[in-house]
């Protein structure tokens, strides 16, 4: 929880007001660890803002009940969202409808995600609609110089590098956090839509 002091009309500090913070699950589908690290960065920002946060792989996050909000991320490969993220969304669809949900993707091996907002791919757009997600953000990806797998190795010859922008991730997480500081009732002036 977070403590706020309110000033009186004379400018003096009034009683501290106790504001309960949100319990948040950040779940991710990550093939090579890049998306998992983005999820950790998001979790750090939310914890710094006073929220209670669990960061877990999507295939290990068995329980959604009890969370006020869920942030679900997945890596992108050839326009497809990580299978574990898609399965998580299907498995918990009914529960996700009852809490605040944001999605993120990680994948572009260039600076396009920094230069402009990238619309969600079709699979992610479908998940957004099914759980009534409040927003989505695409972040750049990372590809090591010597990755495993033939296709990744060939791609690395021209695209190897870390295209993730940590400050962009942190700014988006702060934006989500600011929405969670408001009443959690999505149908009555609660969290607003954020991002794409």
Backbone as a printed PyTorch tensor [residue, N CA C, xyz], in Angstrom:
tensor([[[  0.8280,  -1.1930,   0.0000],
         [  0.0000,   0.0000,   0.0000],
         [  0.8670,   1.2490,   0.0000]],

        [[  0.2670,   2.3660,  -0.3750],
         [  0.9980,   3.6230,  -0.4570],
         [  0.3600,   4.6330,   0.4840]],

        [[  1.1890,   5.5010,   1.0910],
         [  0.6860,   6.5140,   2.0100],
         [  0.7370,   7.8800,   1.3360]],

        [[ -0.3500,   8.6000,   1.4270],
         [ -0.4150,   9.9520,   0.9000],
         [ -0.7280,  10.9140,   2.0380]],

        [[ -0.0670,  12.0680,   2.0540],
         [ -0.4360,  13.0900,   3.0340],
         [ -1.2590,  14.1430,   2.3160]],

        [[ -2.3210,  14.5920,   2.9640],
         [ -3.1840,  15.6120,   2.3700],
         [ -2.9510,  16.9280,   3.0800]],

        [[ -2.8560,  17.9960,   2.3090],
         [ -2.6510,  19.3160,   2.9050],
         [ -3.9910,  19.9370,   3.2760]],

        [[ -4.0510,  20.6090,   4.4320],
         [ -5.2660,  21.3120,   4.8370],
         [ -5.3070,  22.6510,   4.1280]],

        [[ -6.3930,  23.4110,   4.3460],
         [ -6.5300,  24.7230,   3.7170],
         [ -5.3990,  25.6500,   4.1480]],

        [[ -4.8180,  25.4250,   5.3540],
         [ -3.7310,  26.2750,   5.8280],
         [ -2.3680,  25.7740,   5.3600]],

        [[ -2.3860,  24.7090,   4.5550],
         [ -1.1340,  24.1820,   4.0390],
         [ -0.4380,  23.2170,   4.9780]],

        [[ -1.1120,  22.8310,   6.0900],
         [ -0.5000,  21.9080,   7.0310],
         [ -0.8350,  20.4720,   6.6460]],

        [[  0.0260,  19.5500,   7.0180],
         [ -0.2030,  18.1350,   6.7030],
         [ -1.3720,  17.5940,   7.5000]],

        [[ -2.2770,  16.9300,   6.8390],
         [ -3.4240,  16.3060,   7.4820],
         [ -3.0840,  14.8340,   7.7400]],

        [[ -4.0600,  14.0350,   8.1680],
         [ -3.8240,  12.6220,   8.4310],
         [ -3.3750,  11.9200,   7.1540]],

        [[ -2.4930,  10.9360,   7.3070],
         [ -2.0740,  10.1430,   6.1530],
         [ -3.2420,   9.3040,   5.6520]],

        [[ -3.4030,   9.3000,   4.3550],
         [ -4.4650,   8.5040,   3.7380],
         [ -3.8360,   7.2270,   3.1990]],

        [[ -4.3420,   6.0690,   3.5990],
         [ -3.7880,   4.7860,   3.1720],
         [ -4.5030,   4.3190,   1.9100]],

        [[ -3.7430,   4.1540,   0.8330],
         [ -4.3100,   3.7220,  -0.4350],
         [ -3.8030,   2.3060,  -0.7280]],

        [[ -4.6650,   1.3040,  -0.7490],
         [ -4.2050,  -0.0520,  -1.0650],
         [ -3.7590,  -0.1380,  -2.5210]],

        [[ -2.6110,  -0.7710,  -2.7610],
         [ -2.1080,  -0.8980,  -4.1150],
         [ -2.5500,  -2.2330,  -4.7170]],

        [[ -2.3030,  -2.3960,  -5.9950],
         [ -2.8140,  -3.5640,  -6.7100],
         [ -1.8870,  -4.7730,  -6.5750]],

        [[ -2.4930,  -5.9500,  -6.6730],
         [ -1.7360,  -7.1960,  -6.7870],
         [ -1.7270,  -7.5600,  -8.2660]],

        [[ -0.5360,  -7.6900,  -8.8410],
         [ -0.3960,  -7.8010, -10.2970],
         [  0.4030,  -9.0450, -10.6700]],

        [[ -0.0580,  -9.7360, -11.6980],
         [  0.6880, -10.8300, -12.3030],
         [  1.2490, -10.3580, -13.6390]],

        [[  2.5650, -10.4820, -13.8100],
         [  3.2000, -10.2440, -15.1030],
         [  3.6260, -11.6120, -15.6260]],

        [[  2.8990, -12.1140, -16.6280],
         [  3.1770, -13.4380, -17.1880],
         [  3.7760, -13.2640, -18.5840]],

        [[  4.6970, -14.1560, -18.9360],
         [  5.3790, -13.9870, -20.2180],
         [  5.6590, -15.3160, -20.9000]],

        [[  5.6290, -15.2760, -22.2270],
         [  6.0780, -16.3900, -23.0510],
         [  7.3560, -15.9490, -23.7350]],

        [[  8.4730, -16.6110, -23.4130],
         [  9.7800, -16.1610, -23.8820],
         [ 10.5920, -17.3450, -24.3810]],

        [[ 11.0930, -17.2730, -25.5950],
         [ 11.8390, -18.3960, -26.1760],
         [ 13.3210, -18.3470, -25.8290]],

        [[ 13.9090, -17.1350, -25.8620],
         [ 15.3520, -17.0110, -25.6450],
         [ 15.7020, -16.0880, -24.4760]],

        [[ 14.7030, -15.7350, -23.6550],
         [ 14.9710, -14.9540, -22.4530],
         [ 14.7990, -13.4520, -22.5770]],

        [[ 14.6850, -12.9470, -23.7900],
         [ 14.5710, -11.4950, -23.9960],
         [ 13.2440, -10.9560, -23.4700]],

        [[ 12.1560, -11.6310, -23.8080],
         [ 10.8300, -11.1900, -23.3480],
         [ 10.6940, -11.3660, -21.8440]],

        [[ 11.2930, -12.4190, -21.3140],
         [ 11.2780, -12.6310, -19.8590],
         [ 11.9490, -11.4670, -19.1390]],

        [[ 13.0420, -10.9540, -19.7100],
         [ 13.7270,  -9.8310, -19.0850],
         [ 12.8850,  -8.5620, -19.1510]],

        [[ 12.1860,  -8.3580, -20.2490],
         [ 11.2700,  -7.2150, -20.3370],
         [ 10.2120,  -7.3170, -19.2460]],

        [[  9.6850,  -8.5130, -19.0360],
         [  8.6820,  -8.7190, -17.9750],
         [  9.2640,  -8.3550, -16.6100]],

        [[ 10.5300,  -8.6990, -16.3710],
         [ 11.1810,  -8.3490, -15.1090],
         [ 11.3280,  -6.8360, -14.9710]],

        [[ 11.6610,  -6.1610, -16.0590],
         [ 11.7750,  -4.6950, -16.0220],
         [ 10.4240,  -4.0700, -15.6630]],

        [[  9.3540,  -4.5920, -16.2580],
         [  8.0110,  -4.0900, -15.9440],
         [  7.7020,  -4.3330, -14.4700]],

        [[  8.0150,  -5.5180, -13.9940],
         [  7.7830,  -5.8470, -12.5960],
         [  8.5270,  -4.9260, -11.6480]],

        [[  9.7680,  -4.5680, -11.9880],
         [ 10.5610,  -3.6670, -11.1480],
         [  9.8800,  -2.3150, -10.9920]],

        [[  9.3750,  -1.7720, -12.1010],
         [  8.7170,  -0.4660, -12.0670],
         [  7.4640,  -0.5320, -11.1950]],

        [[  6.6760,  -1.5650, -11.3780],
         [  5.4350,  -1.6930, -10.6170],
         [  5.7150,  -1.8710,  -9.1270]],

        [[  6.7480,  -2.6340,  -8.7860],
         [  7.1160,  -2.7950,  -7.3700],
         [  7.5940,  -1.4710,  -6.7880]],

        [[  8.4010,  -0.7320,  -7.5610],
         [  8.8750,   0.5680,  -7.0820],
         [  7.7200,   1.5120,  -6.7970]],

        [[  6.6140,   1.3250,  -7.5250],
         [  5.4240,   2.1530,  -7.3190],
         [  4.5430,   1.6260,  -6.1900]],

        [[  4.9700,   0.5610,  -5.5350],
         [  4.2540,   0.0710,  -4.3680],
         [  3.3080,  -1.0860,  -4.5970]],

        [[  3.2370,  -1.5800,  -5.8320],
         [  2.3410,  -2.7000,  -6.1220],
         [  2.9840,  -4.0220,  -5.7050]],

        [[  2.1350,  -5.0070,  -5.4470],
         [  2.6040,  -6.3670,  -5.1710],
         [  2.6210,  -7.1210,  -6.5030]],

        [[  3.7860,  -7.5970,  -6.9100],
         [  3.9460,  -8.1230,  -8.2680],
         [  4.5780,  -9.5150,  -8.2690]],

        [[  4.0040, -10.4110,  -9.0760],
         [  4.6040, -11.7120,  -9.3700],
         [  4.9540, -11.7260, -10.8560]],

        [[  6.1860, -12.0720, -11.1910],
         [  6.6120, -12.2130, -12.5870],
         [  6.8840, -13.6910, -12.8270]],

        [[  6.1130, -14.2980, -13.7460],
         [  6.1980, -15.7410, -13.9560],
         [  6.0960, -16.0930, -15.4420]],

        [[  6.7460, -17.1860, -15.8580],
         [  6.4940, -17.6980, -17.2080],
         [  5.0190, -18.0550, -17.3490]],

        [[  4.4510, -17.7950, -18.5000],
         [  3.0120, -18.0270, -18.6940],
         [  2.6280, -19.4770, -18.4450]],

        [[  3.5070, -20.4260, -18.7810],
         [  3.1600, -21.8310, -18.5850],
         [  3.3450, -22.2970, -17.1420]],

        [[  3.8530, -21.4060, -16.2790],
         [  3.9970, -21.7380, -14.8600],
         [  3.0000, -20.9580, -13.9910]],

        [[  2.3180, -20.0060, -14.6040],
         [  1.3270, -19.1970, -13.8760],
         [  0.0000, -19.9230, -13.8990]],

        [[ -0.2600, -20.7200, -12.8900],
         [ -1.4480, -21.5760, -12.8730],
         [ -2.6860, -20.8710, -12.3530]],

        [[ -2.5040, -19.8310, -11.5600],
         [ -3.6260, -19.1880, -10.8740],
         [ -3.6980, -17.7070, -11.2240]],

        [[ -4.8840, -17.2530, -11.6120],
         [ -5.0960, -15.8450, -11.9280],
         [ -6.0320, -15.1960, -10.9110]],

        [[ -6.8940, -16.0070, -10.3040],
         [ -7.7900, -15.4810,  -9.2840],
         [ -6.9910, -14.8300,  -8.1620]],

        [[ -7.4630, -13.6760,  -7.7110],
         [ -6.7820, -12.9760,  -6.6260],
         [ -5.9270, -11.8240,  -7.0910]],

        [[ -5.6710, -11.7550,  -8.3980],
         [ -4.9140, -10.6230,  -8.9400],
         [ -5.8740,  -9.5230,  -9.3770]],

        [[ -5.4800,  -8.2800,  -9.1350],
         [ -6.2690,  -7.1330,  -9.5920],
         [ -6.0120,  -6.8340, -11.0660]],

        [[ -4.8130,  -7.1820, -11.5240],
         [ -4.4330,  -6.8910, -12.9050],
         [ -3.4720,  -7.9590, -13.4020]],

        [[ -3.5060,  -8.1770, -14.7100],
         [ -2.5860,  -9.1130, -15.3570],
         [ -1.9630,  -8.4100, -16.5560]],

        [[ -0.6420,  -8.5020, -16.6410],
         [  0.0850,  -8.0330, -17.8180],
         [  0.6770,  -9.2680, -18.4780]],

        [[  0.2520,  -9.5370, -19.6960],
         [  0.6670, -10.7560, -20.3950],
         [  1.5060, -10.3820, -21.6070]],

        [[  2.7130, -10.9280, -21.6580],
         [  3.6080, -10.6310, -22.7720],
         [  4.0230, -11.8780, -23.5180]],

        [[  4.4480, -11.6900, -24.7480],
         [  4.9160, -12.8230, -25.5480],
         [  5.8830, -12.3740, -26.6190]],

        [[  6.8280, -13.2280, -26.9150],
         [  7.7490, -12.9450, -28.0060],
         [  7.0420, -13.1860, -29.3360]],

        [[  7.5220, -12.5040, -30.3640],
         [  6.9710, -12.6350, -31.7090],
         [  7.9820, -13.3220, -32.6250]],

        [[  7.5050, -14.3080, -33.3630],
         [  8.3330, -14.9690, -34.3720],
         [  7.4930, -15.1450, -35.6210]],

        [[  7.9430, -14.5390, -36.7160],
         [  7.2260, -14.6240, -37.9990],
         [  5.7570, -14.2410, -37.8420]],

        [[  5.5100, -13.2010, -37.0400],
         [  4.1550, -12.7020, -36.8740],
         [  3.2820, -13.5190, -35.9500]],

        [[  3.8870, -14.4940, -35.2510],
         [  3.1150, -15.3330, -34.3290],
         [  3.5510, -15.0550, -32.9010]],

        [[  2.5600, -14.9210, -32.0120],
         [  2.8070, -14.6850, -30.5890],
         [  3.1780, -16.0090, -29.9390]],

        [[  3.9920, -15.9540, -28.9030],
         [  4.4720, -17.1580, -28.2340],
         [  3.3010, -18.0700, -27.8290]],

        [[  3.4580, -19.3730, -28.0760],
         [  2.3700, -20.3320, -27.8240],
         [  1.9550, -20.3500, -26.3580]],

        [[  2.9130, -20.2160, -25.4340],
         [  2.5650, -20.2440, -24.0020],
         [  1.6770, -19.0710, -23.6250]],

        [[  1.8990, -17.9180, -24.2530],
         [  1.0670, -16.7400, -23.9760],
         [ -0.3410, -16.9420, -24.5170]],

        [[ -0.4370, -17.5310, -25.7070],
         [ -1.7520, -17.7910, -26.2860],
         [ -2.5250, -18.8040, -25.4330]],

        [[ -1.8330, -19.8530, -24.9800],
         [ -2.5030, -20.8610, -24.1410],
         [ -2.9720, -20.2530, -22.8230]],

        [[ -2.1370, -19.4040, -22.2340],
         [ -2.5050, -18.7390, -20.9770],
         [ -3.7850, -17.9360, -21.1640]],

        [[ -3.8540, -17.1750, -22.2520],
         [ -5.0320, -16.3400, -22.5090],
         [ -6.2840, -17.1850, -22.6940]],

        [[ -6.1550, -18.3100, -23.3920],
         [ -7.3190, -19.1940, -23.5830],
         [ -7.7310, -19.8420, -22.2660]],

        [[ -6.7600, -20.3350, -21.5080],
         [ -7.0390, -21.0660, -20.2730],
         [ -7.7310, -20.1870, -19.2410]],

        [[ -7.3330, -18.9270, -19.1830],
         [ -7.8330, -18.0370, -18.1330],
         [ -8.7720, -16.9560, -18.6600]],

        [[ -9.3410, -17.1720, -19.8330],
         [-10.1430, -16.1300, -20.4930],
         [-11.2390, -15.5700, -19.5930]],

        [[-11.9980, -16.4280, -18.9360],
         [-13.1180, -15.9600, -18.1080],
         [-12.6280, -15.1210, -16.9380]],

        [[-11.5620, -15.5650, -16.2880],
         [-11.0300, -14.8190, -15.1460],
         [-10.4290, -13.4910, -15.5950]],

        [[ -9.7760, -13.4960, -16.7460],
         [ -9.1490, -12.2660, -17.2480],
         [-10.1910, -11.2000, -17.5840]],

        [[-11.3770, -11.6340, -17.9670],
         [-12.4480, -10.6800, -18.2730],
         [-12.8370,  -9.8600, -17.0500]],

        [[-12.5480, -10.3840, -15.8620],
         [-12.9790,  -9.7330, -14.6230],
         [-11.8960,  -8.8430, -13.9940]],

        [[-10.7220,  -8.7730, -14.6170],
         [ -9.6780,  -7.9020, -14.0480],
         [ -9.0780,  -7.0310, -15.1530]],

        [[ -8.2340,  -6.1030, -14.7630],
         [ -7.5900,  -5.2130, -15.7290],
         [ -6.4430,  -5.9510, -16.4070]],

        [[ -6.4200,  -5.9230, -17.7380],
         [ -5.4190,  -6.6790, -18.5030],
         [ -4.7270,  -5.7760, -19.5120]],

        [[ -3.4070,  -5.9020, -19.5550],
         [ -2.6090,  -5.2680, -20.6040],
         [ -1.7560,  -6.3500, -21.2570]],

        [[ -1.4260,  -6.1590, -22.5280],
         [ -0.5830,  -7.0990, -23.2570],
         [  0.6480,  -6.3840, -23.8040]],

        [[  1.7340,  -7.1490, -23.9790],
         [  2.8850,  -6.6000, -24.6920],
         [  3.5250,  -7.6830, -25.5430]],

        [[  4.2090,  -7.2440, -26.5750],
         [  4.9120,  -8.1460, -27.4850],
         [  6.3500,  -7.6820, -27.6100]],

        [[  7.2240,  -8.6190, -27.9400],
         [  8.6280,  -8.2960, -28.1560],
         [  9.1100,  -9.0560, -29.3760]],

        [[  9.7750,  -8.3550, -30.2990],
         [ 10.2030,  -9.0930, -31.4770],
         [ 10.9270,  -8.3410, -32.5680]],

        [[ 10.4850,  -7.1300, -32.9620],
         [ 11.1320,  -6.4780, -34.1010],
         [ 12.6410,  -6.3430, -33.9150]],

        [[ 13.3910,  -6.8050, -34.9070],
         [ 14.8550,  -6.7320, -34.8380],
         [ 15.3420,  -5.4990, -35.5900]],

        [[ 14.8070,  -4.3600, -35.1610],
         [ 15.2130,  -3.0480, -35.6650],
         [ 14.6910,  -2.0280, -34.6600]],

        [[ 14.7870,  -0.7600, -34.9940],
         [ 14.3730,   0.2790, -34.0480],
         [ 12.9540,   0.7850, -34.3010]],

        [[ 12.1720,   0.0330, -35.0670],
         [ 10.8220,   0.4880, -35.4190],
         [  9.9410,   0.6620, -34.1890]],

        [[ 10.1130,  -0.1860, -33.1720],
         [  9.2690,  -0.0910, -31.9740],
         [  9.5700,   1.1640, -31.1660]],

        [[ 10.7620,   1.7290, -31.3520],
         [ 11.1190,   2.9830, -30.6900],
         [ 10.6220,   4.1640, -31.5080]],

        [[ 10.6960,   4.0210, -32.8180],
         [ 10.3260,   5.1190, -33.7140],
         [  8.8230,   5.3970, -33.7270]],

        [[  8.0040,   4.3590, -33.5810],
         [  6.5490,   4.5510, -33.6300],
         [  5.8520,   3.3580, -32.9940]],

        [[  4.5800,   3.5590, -32.6300],
         [  3.7790,   2.4630, -32.0900],
         [  3.5140,   1.4340, -33.1800]],

        [[  3.6160,   0.1770, -32.8140],
         [  3.3600,  -0.9110, -33.7560],
         [  2.0760,  -1.6180, -33.3450]],

        [[  1.1690,  -1.7350, -34.2720],
         [ -0.1150,  -2.3870, -33.9750],
         [  0.1020,  -3.8480, -33.6300]],

        [[ -0.7530,  -4.4170, -32.7820],
         [ -0.6140,  -5.8380, -32.4450],
         [ -0.8540,  -6.7180, -33.6650]],

        [[ -0.1210,  -7.8340, -33.7340],
         [ -0.3580,  -8.7950, -34.8140],
         [ -1.7350,  -9.4190, -34.6070]],

        [[ -2.2190, -10.1270, -35.6230],
         [ -3.5880, -10.6480, -35.6050],
         [ -3.8660, -11.5200, -34.3790]],

        [[ -2.9230, -12.3980, -34.0270],
         [ -3.1470, -13.2680, -32.8620],
         [ -3.3160, -12.4620, -31.5880]],

        [[ -2.4980, -11.4380, -31.4200],
         [ -2.5710, -10.6000, -30.2170],
         [ -3.8510,  -9.7730, -30.2230]],

        [[ -4.2180,  -9.2590, -31.3830],
         [ -5.4640,  -8.4920, -31.4900],
         [ -6.6570,  -9.3620, -31.0940]],

        [[ -6.6070, -10.6480, -31.4600],
         [ -7.6760, -11.5600, -31.0870],
         [ -7.7440, -11.7690, -29.5790]],

        [[ -6.5730, -11.8920, -28.9490],
         [ -6.5360, -12.0390, -27.4920],
         [ -7.0500, -10.7670, -26.8260]],

        [[ -6.6420,  -9.6180, -27.3440],
         [ -7.1130,  -8.3400, -26.7890],
         [ -8.6280,  -8.2810, -26.7810]],

        [[ -9.2360,  -8.6750, -27.8840],
         [-10.6940,  -8.6330, -27.9840],
         [-11.3480,  -9.6370, -27.0330]],

        [[-10.7480, -10.8160, -26.9110],
         [-11.3760, -11.8650, -26.1020],
         [-11.3390, -11.5570, -24.6130]],

        [[-10.3200, -10.8330, -24.1510],
         [-10.2200, -10.5330, -22.7100],
         [-10.4960,  -9.0640, -22.4110]],

        [[-10.8780,  -8.3030, -23.4500],
         [-11.1500,  -6.8720, -23.3010],
         [ -9.9500,  -6.1470, -22.6890]],

        [[ -8.7680,  -6.4000, -23.2720],
         [ -7.5300,  -5.7990, -22.7580],
         [ -7.5760,  -4.2850, -22.8560]],

        [[ -6.9380,  -3.6230, -21.9060],
         [ -6.9380,  -2.1640, -21.8320],
         [ -5.8350,  -1.5250, -22.6680]],

        [[ -4.8970,  -2.3260, -23.1560],
         [ -3.8490,  -1.7580, -23.9800],
         [ -2.8370,  -2.7990, -24.4030]],

        [[ -1.9920,  -2.4150, -25.3530],
         [ -0.9350,  -3.2920, -25.8650],
         [  0.2450,  -2.4340, -26.2940]],

        [[  1.4410,  -2.9830, -26.1250],
         [  2.6530,  -2.2980, -26.5750],
         [  3.6150,  -3.3070, -27.1860]],

        [[  4.1990,  -2.9510, -28.3320],
         [  5.2310,  -3.7710, -28.9520],
         [  6.5900,  -3.1540, -28.6520]],

        [[  7.5070,  -3.9950, -28.1460],
         [  8.8800,  -3.5680, -27.8790],
         [  9.8210,  -4.2920, -28.8360]],

        [[ 10.9920,  -3.7100, -29.0280],
         [ 11.9950,  -4.3530, -29.8590],
         [ 12.4430,  -5.6770, -29.2540]],

        [[ 13.0760,  -6.4960, -30.0730],
         [ 13.5480,  -7.7930, -29.6140],
         [ 15.0680,  -7.8250, -29.4790]],

        [[ 15.5810,  -9.0190, -29.2140],
         [ 17.0210,  -9.2150, -29.1090],
         [ 17.3750, -10.5300, -29.7820]],

        [[ 18.4670, -10.5220, -30.5360],
         [ 18.9610, -11.7480, -31.1610],
         [ 20.4700, -11.7980, -30.9750]],

        [[ 20.9330, -12.8490, -30.3150],
         [ 22.3620, -13.0070, -30.0670],
         [ 23.1120, -13.2850, -31.3710]],

        [[ 24.4140, -13.0550, -31.3710],
         [ 25.2120, -13.2560, -32.5880],
         [ 25.3060, -14.7240, -32.9720]],

        [[ 25.2750, -15.6130, -31.9730],
         [ 25.3620, -17.0480, -32.2520],
         [ 24.1920, -17.7890, -31.5840]],

        [[ 22.9890, -17.5610, -32.0690],
         [ 21.8270, -18.2260, -31.4540],
         [ 21.7310, -19.6830, -31.8950]],

        [[ 20.9530, -20.4610, -31.1600],
         [ 20.6910, -21.8410, -31.5500],
         [ 19.6390, -21.8650, -32.6450]],

        [[ 19.7270, -22.8310, -33.5140],
         [ 18.7260, -22.9940, -34.5670],
         [ 19.2080, -22.4230, -35.8930]],

        [[ 18.9060, -23.1350, -36.9650],
         [ 19.3810, -22.7370, -38.2920],
         [ 18.7990, -21.3940, -38.7240]],

        [[ 17.4690, -21.2440, -38.5880],
         [ 16.8180, -20.0060, -39.0380],
         [ 17.3370, -18.8040, -38.2580]],

        [[ 17.4260, -18.9380, -36.9330],
         [ 17.9230, -17.8350, -36.1030],
         [ 19.3640, -17.5070, -36.4480]],

        [[ 20.1700, -18.5170, -36.7210],
         [ 21.5750, -18.2900, -37.0710],
         [ 21.7030, -17.5280, -38.3800]],

        [[ 20.8780, -17.8730, -39.3430],
         [ 20.8960, -17.1640, -40.6200],
         [ 20.4510, -15.7180, -40.4370]],

        [[ 19.4100, -15.5190, -39.6350],
         [ 18.8950, -14.1730, -39.3930],
         [ 19.9130, -13.3180, -38.6470]],

        [[ 20.6620, -13.9530, -37.7630],
         [ 21.6340, -13.2210, -36.9490],
         [ 22.7390, -12.5900, -37.7840]],

        [[ 22.9900, -13.1250, -38.9720],
         [ 24.0460, -12.5700, -39.8220],
         [ 23.7900, -11.1110, -40.1770]],

        [[ 22.5180, -10.7370, -40.2490],
         [ 22.1990,  -9.3510, -40.6010],
         [ 21.4170,  -8.6070, -39.5230]],

        [[ 20.8350,  -9.3590, -38.5730],
         [ 19.9270,  -8.7220, -37.6070],
         [ 20.3550,  -8.8640, -36.1520]],

        [[ 21.4980,  -9.4690, -35.8830],
         [ 21.9080,  -9.6680, -34.4910],
         [ 22.0100,  -8.3320, -33.7660]],

        [[ 21.5730,  -8.3190, -32.5080],
         [ 21.6450,  -7.0960, -31.7160],
         [ 20.5250,  -7.0510, -30.6900]],

        [[ 20.6110,  -6.0850, -29.7990],
         [ 19.5860,  -5.8830, -28.7790],
         [ 18.8370,  -4.6040, -29.1170]],

        [[ 17.5960,  -4.7460, -29.5610],
         [ 16.7980,  -3.6050, -30.0040],
         [ 15.7580,  -3.1970, -28.9580]],

        [[ 15.8930,  -3.7440, -27.7620],
         [ 14.9810,  -3.3740, -26.6840],
         [ 15.3970,  -2.0350, -26.0940]],

        [[ 14.4460,  -1.1910, -25.8030],
         [ 14.7020,   0.1080, -25.1860],
         [ 14.1520,   0.0630, -23.7690]],

        [[ 15.0510,  -0.0700, -22.7990],
         [ 14.6010,  -0.2480, -21.4150],
         [ 13.7950,   0.9470, -20.9220]],

        [[ 14.1800,   2.1520, -21.3330],
         [ 13.4400,   3.3440, -20.8920],
         [ 12.0330,   3.3680, -21.4730]],

        [[ 11.8790,   2.8800, -22.6930],
         [ 10.5350,   2.8000, -23.2920],
         [  9.6830,   1.8000, -22.5170]],

        [[ 10.2810,   0.6750, -22.1280],
         [  9.5700,  -0.3230, -21.3260],
         [  9.1640,   0.2710, -19.9860]],

        [[ 10.0920,   0.9650, -19.3400],
         [  9.8060,   1.5610, -18.0400],
         [  8.7050,   2.6150, -18.1410]],

        [[  8.7470,   3.4250, -19.2020],
         [  7.7280,   4.4700, -19.3750],
         [  6.3460,   3.8540, -19.5500]],

        [[  6.2710,   2.7620, -20.3210],
         [  4.9760,   2.0960, -20.5100],
         [  4.4930,   1.4970, -19.1960]],

        [[  5.4020,   0.8790, -18.4470],
         [  5.0250,   0.3040, -17.1600],
         [  4.5310,   1.3800, -16.1960]],

        [[  5.1650,   2.5560, -16.2210],
         [  4.7100,   3.6690, -15.3730],
         [  3.3140,   4.1180, -15.7820]],

        [[  3.0510,   4.1080, -17.0790],
         [  1.7260,   4.5060, -17.5690],
         [  0.6620,   3.5180, -17.0790]],

        [[  0.9940,   2.2250, -17.1580],
         [  0.0750,   1.2080, -16.6400],
         [ -0.1180,   1.3970, -15.1420]],

        [[  0.9760,   1.6200, -14.4200],
         [  0.9100,   1.8000, -12.9670],
         [  0.0210,   2.9780, -12.5960]],

        [[  0.1000,   4.0510, -13.3610],
         [ -0.7140,   5.2320, -13.0560],
         [ -2.1970,   4.9230, -13.2040]],

        [[ -2.5360,   4.0230, -14.1320],
         [ -3.9250,   3.6110, -14.2800],
         [ -4.3640,   2.7430, -13.1110]],

        [[ -3.4360,   1.9510, -12.5720],
         [ -3.7670,   1.0710, -11.4570],
         [ -3.9040,   1.8200, -10.1510]],

        [[ -3.4150,   3.0530, -10.0940],
         [ -3.5890,   3.8740,  -8.9040],
         [ -5.0300,   4.3320,  -8.7550]],

        [[ -5.8280,   4.1300,  -9.8080],
         [ -7.2290,   4.5480,  -9.7960],
         [ -8.0970,   3.3670,  -9.3770]],

        [[ -9.3870,   3.6060,  -9.1140],
         [-10.2700,   2.5020,  -8.7390],
         [-10.2090,   1.3740,  -9.7540]],

        [[-10.2430,   0.1360,  -9.2850],
         [-10.0330,  -1.0260, -10.1510],
         [-11.2660,  -1.4460, -10.9390]],

        [[-12.4220,  -0.8740, -10.6360],
         [-13.6550,  -1.2600, -11.3210],
         [-13.6180,  -0.7700, -12.7600]],

        [[-13.4520,  -1.6850, -13.7070],
         [-13.3200,  -1.2990, -15.1060],
         [-14.5840,  -0.6660, -15.6540]],

        [[-15.7160,  -0.9580, -15.0490],
         [-16.9700,  -0.4360, -15.5810],
         [-17.4030,   0.8710, -14.9610]],

        [[-16.5680,   1.4290, -14.0510],
         [-17.0120,   2.6270, -13.3440],
         [-15.8400,   3.5600, -13.0610]],

        [[-15.2690,   4.0650, -14.1280],
         [-14.2200,   5.0630, -13.9810],
         [-12.8950,   4.5030, -13.5200]],

        [[-12.6340,   3.2310, -13.7610],
         [-11.3910,   2.6250, -13.3290],
         [-10.2880,   2.8130, -14.3530]],

        [[ -9.4840,   1.7700, -14.5220],
         [ -8.3350,   1.8790, -15.4120],
         [ -8.7770,   2.2360, -16.8210]],

        [[ -7.9970,   3.1010, -17.4390],
         [ -8.3090,   3.5400, -18.7910],
         [ -7.4590,   2.7420, -19.7880]],

        [[ -7.7740,   2.8770, -21.0580],
         [ -7.0300,   2.1430, -22.0710],
         [ -5.6840,   2.8230, -22.3250]],

        [[ -4.6530,   1.9640, -22.4470],
         [ -3.2830,   2.4400, -22.5620],
         [ -2.6260,   1.8130, -23.7750]],

        [[ -2.0130,   2.6230, -24.6230],
         [ -1.2800,   2.0840, -25.7710],
         [ -2.2240,   1.6580, -26.8740]],

        [[ -1.6720,   0.8430, -27.7760],
         [ -2.4010,   0.4140, -28.9780],
         [ -3.5870,  -0.4580, -28.6240]]])
